[in-house]
Short mmCIF file of C-alpha atoms in Angstrom, two decimals:
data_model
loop_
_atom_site.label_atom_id
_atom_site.label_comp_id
_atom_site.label_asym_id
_atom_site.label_seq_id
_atom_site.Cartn_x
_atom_site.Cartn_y
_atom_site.Cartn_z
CA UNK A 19 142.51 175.44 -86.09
CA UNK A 20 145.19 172.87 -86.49
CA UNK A 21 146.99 173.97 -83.30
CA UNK A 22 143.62 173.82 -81.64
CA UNK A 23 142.82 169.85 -82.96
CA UNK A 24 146.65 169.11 -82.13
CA UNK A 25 146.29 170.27 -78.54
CA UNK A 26 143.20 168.55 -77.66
CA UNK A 27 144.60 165.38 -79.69
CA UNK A 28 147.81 165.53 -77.71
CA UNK A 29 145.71 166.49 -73.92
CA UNK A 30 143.48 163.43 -74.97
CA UNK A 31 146.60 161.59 -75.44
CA UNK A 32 147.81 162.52 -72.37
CA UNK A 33 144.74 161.83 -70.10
CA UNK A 34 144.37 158.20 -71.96
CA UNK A 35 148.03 157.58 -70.84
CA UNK A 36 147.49 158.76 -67.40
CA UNK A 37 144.21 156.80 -67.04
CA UNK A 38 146.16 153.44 -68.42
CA UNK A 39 148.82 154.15 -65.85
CA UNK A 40 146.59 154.57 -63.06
CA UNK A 41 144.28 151.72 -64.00
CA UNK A 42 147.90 149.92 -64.06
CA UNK A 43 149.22 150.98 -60.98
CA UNK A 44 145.49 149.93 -59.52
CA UNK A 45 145.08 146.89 -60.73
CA UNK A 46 148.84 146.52 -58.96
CA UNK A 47 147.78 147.51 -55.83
CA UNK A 48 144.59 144.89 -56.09
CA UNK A 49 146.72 142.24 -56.69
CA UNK A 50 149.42 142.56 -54.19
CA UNK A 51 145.91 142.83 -51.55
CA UNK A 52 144.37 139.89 -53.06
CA UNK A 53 147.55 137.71 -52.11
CA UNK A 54 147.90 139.17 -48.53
CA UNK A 55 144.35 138.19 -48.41
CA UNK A 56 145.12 134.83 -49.29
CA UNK A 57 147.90 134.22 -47.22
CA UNK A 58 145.96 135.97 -44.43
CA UNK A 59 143.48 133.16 -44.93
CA UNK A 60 145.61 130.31 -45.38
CA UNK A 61 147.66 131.52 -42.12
CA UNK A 62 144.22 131.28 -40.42
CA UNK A 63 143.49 128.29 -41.66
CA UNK A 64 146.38 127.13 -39.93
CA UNK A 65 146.32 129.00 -36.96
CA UNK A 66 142.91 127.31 -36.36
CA UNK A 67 144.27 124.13 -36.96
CA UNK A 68 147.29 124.83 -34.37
CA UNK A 69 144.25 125.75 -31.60
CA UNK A 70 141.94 122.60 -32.15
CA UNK A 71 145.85 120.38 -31.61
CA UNK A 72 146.60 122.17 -28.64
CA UNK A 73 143.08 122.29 -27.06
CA UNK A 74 143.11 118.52 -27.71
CA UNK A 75 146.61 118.55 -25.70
CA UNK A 76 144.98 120.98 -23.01
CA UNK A 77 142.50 118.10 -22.27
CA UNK A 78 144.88 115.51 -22.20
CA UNK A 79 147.04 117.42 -20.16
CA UNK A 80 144.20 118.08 -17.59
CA UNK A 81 143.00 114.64 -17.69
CA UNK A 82 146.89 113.46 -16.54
CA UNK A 83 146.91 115.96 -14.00
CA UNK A 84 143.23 114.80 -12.69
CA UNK A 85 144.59 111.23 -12.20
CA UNK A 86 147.76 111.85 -11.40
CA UNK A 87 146.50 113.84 -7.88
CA UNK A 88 143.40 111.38 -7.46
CA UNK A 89 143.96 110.11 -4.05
CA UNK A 90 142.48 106.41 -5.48
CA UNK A 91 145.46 106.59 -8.28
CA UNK A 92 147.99 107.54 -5.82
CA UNK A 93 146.85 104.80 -3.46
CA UNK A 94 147.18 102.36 -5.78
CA UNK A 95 150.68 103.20 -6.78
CA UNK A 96 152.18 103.31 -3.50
CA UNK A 97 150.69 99.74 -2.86
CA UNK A 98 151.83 98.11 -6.06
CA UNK A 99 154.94 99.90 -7.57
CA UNK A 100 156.11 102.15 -4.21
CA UNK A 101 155.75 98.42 -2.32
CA UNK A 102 154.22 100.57 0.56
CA UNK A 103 151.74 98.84 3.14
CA UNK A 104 148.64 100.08 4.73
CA UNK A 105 148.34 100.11 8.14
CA UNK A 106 147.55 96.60 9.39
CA UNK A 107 149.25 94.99 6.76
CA UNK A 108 152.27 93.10 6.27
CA UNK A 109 154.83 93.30 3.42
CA UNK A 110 155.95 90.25 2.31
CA UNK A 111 158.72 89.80 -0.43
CA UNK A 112 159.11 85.98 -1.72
CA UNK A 113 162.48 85.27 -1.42
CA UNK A 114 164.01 81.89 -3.89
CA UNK A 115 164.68 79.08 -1.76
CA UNK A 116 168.49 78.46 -0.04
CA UNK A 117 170.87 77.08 -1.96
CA UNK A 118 169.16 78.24 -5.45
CA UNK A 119 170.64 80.28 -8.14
CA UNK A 120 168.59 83.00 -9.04
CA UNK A 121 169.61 83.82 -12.61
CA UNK A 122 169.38 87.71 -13.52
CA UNK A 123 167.14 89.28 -16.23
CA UNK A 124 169.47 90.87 -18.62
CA UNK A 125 168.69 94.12 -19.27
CA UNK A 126 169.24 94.93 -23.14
CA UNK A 127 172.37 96.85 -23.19
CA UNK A 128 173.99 99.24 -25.88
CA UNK A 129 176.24 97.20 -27.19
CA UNK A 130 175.13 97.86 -30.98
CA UNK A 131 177.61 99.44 -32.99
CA UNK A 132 175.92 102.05 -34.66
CA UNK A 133 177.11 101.39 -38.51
CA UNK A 134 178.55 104.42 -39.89
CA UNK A 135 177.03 106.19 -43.22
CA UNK A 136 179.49 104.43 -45.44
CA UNK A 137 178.39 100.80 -44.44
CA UNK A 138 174.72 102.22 -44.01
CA UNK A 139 174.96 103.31 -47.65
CA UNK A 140 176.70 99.89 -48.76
CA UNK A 141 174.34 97.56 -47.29
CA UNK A 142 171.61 99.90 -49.15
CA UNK A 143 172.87 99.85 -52.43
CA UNK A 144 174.56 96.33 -52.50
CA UNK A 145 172.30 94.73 -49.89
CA UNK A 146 175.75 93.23 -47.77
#
């Protein structure tokens, strides 16, 4: 009768052991779902965000286009920055009287020295 309590003690054993490692490798398997679930959602989350940007950008967009082809826009550009006339009309440029010096707008020019990182990091720390 000992054998027979030793067998079913060790086959108890056994199934316990093999239920533990199943609930383990289960409760594994969960887990690793419940975070692609999670970063499933998060990517969606994000993704929406991304579509709402763009369809904001999509309006925009079509808005440009609308007034850049509206035949009132485009009129109004060739009169004032294309210095184009309309039949009937005259173009006249005002021109400084003889004998006067026009003086030039000067046009901001590159001439900064960019500083190199050195003197970018001296001025920061030492304030020179």
């Amino acid at each position: 009768m000992s054998e027979d309590g030793e067998g079913r003690n060790r086959l108890s054993s056994v199934l316990i052991l093999a239920a533990v490692i199943a609930g383990i490798l289960i409760l594994g398997d969960l887990n690793r779902r419940m975070a692609n679930a999670r970063r499933l959602e998060r990517d969606a989350v994000q993704l929406e965000t991304e579509v709402v940007v763009m369809a904001t950008e999509r309006v925009q967009l079509m808005t440009s286009v609308a007034e850049a082809t509206s035949e009132s826009i485009i009129a109004e550009w060739a009169h004032s920055d294309a210095k184009l006339v309309r039949e009937g009309e005259t173009l006249i440029i005002p021109l400084p009287p003889p004998g006067q010096i026009s003086v030039a707008t000067p046009v901001p020019g590159h001439d900064l020295e960019t500083p190199s990182k050195w003197q970018v990091w001296w001025a920061l720390i030492f304030g020179g």
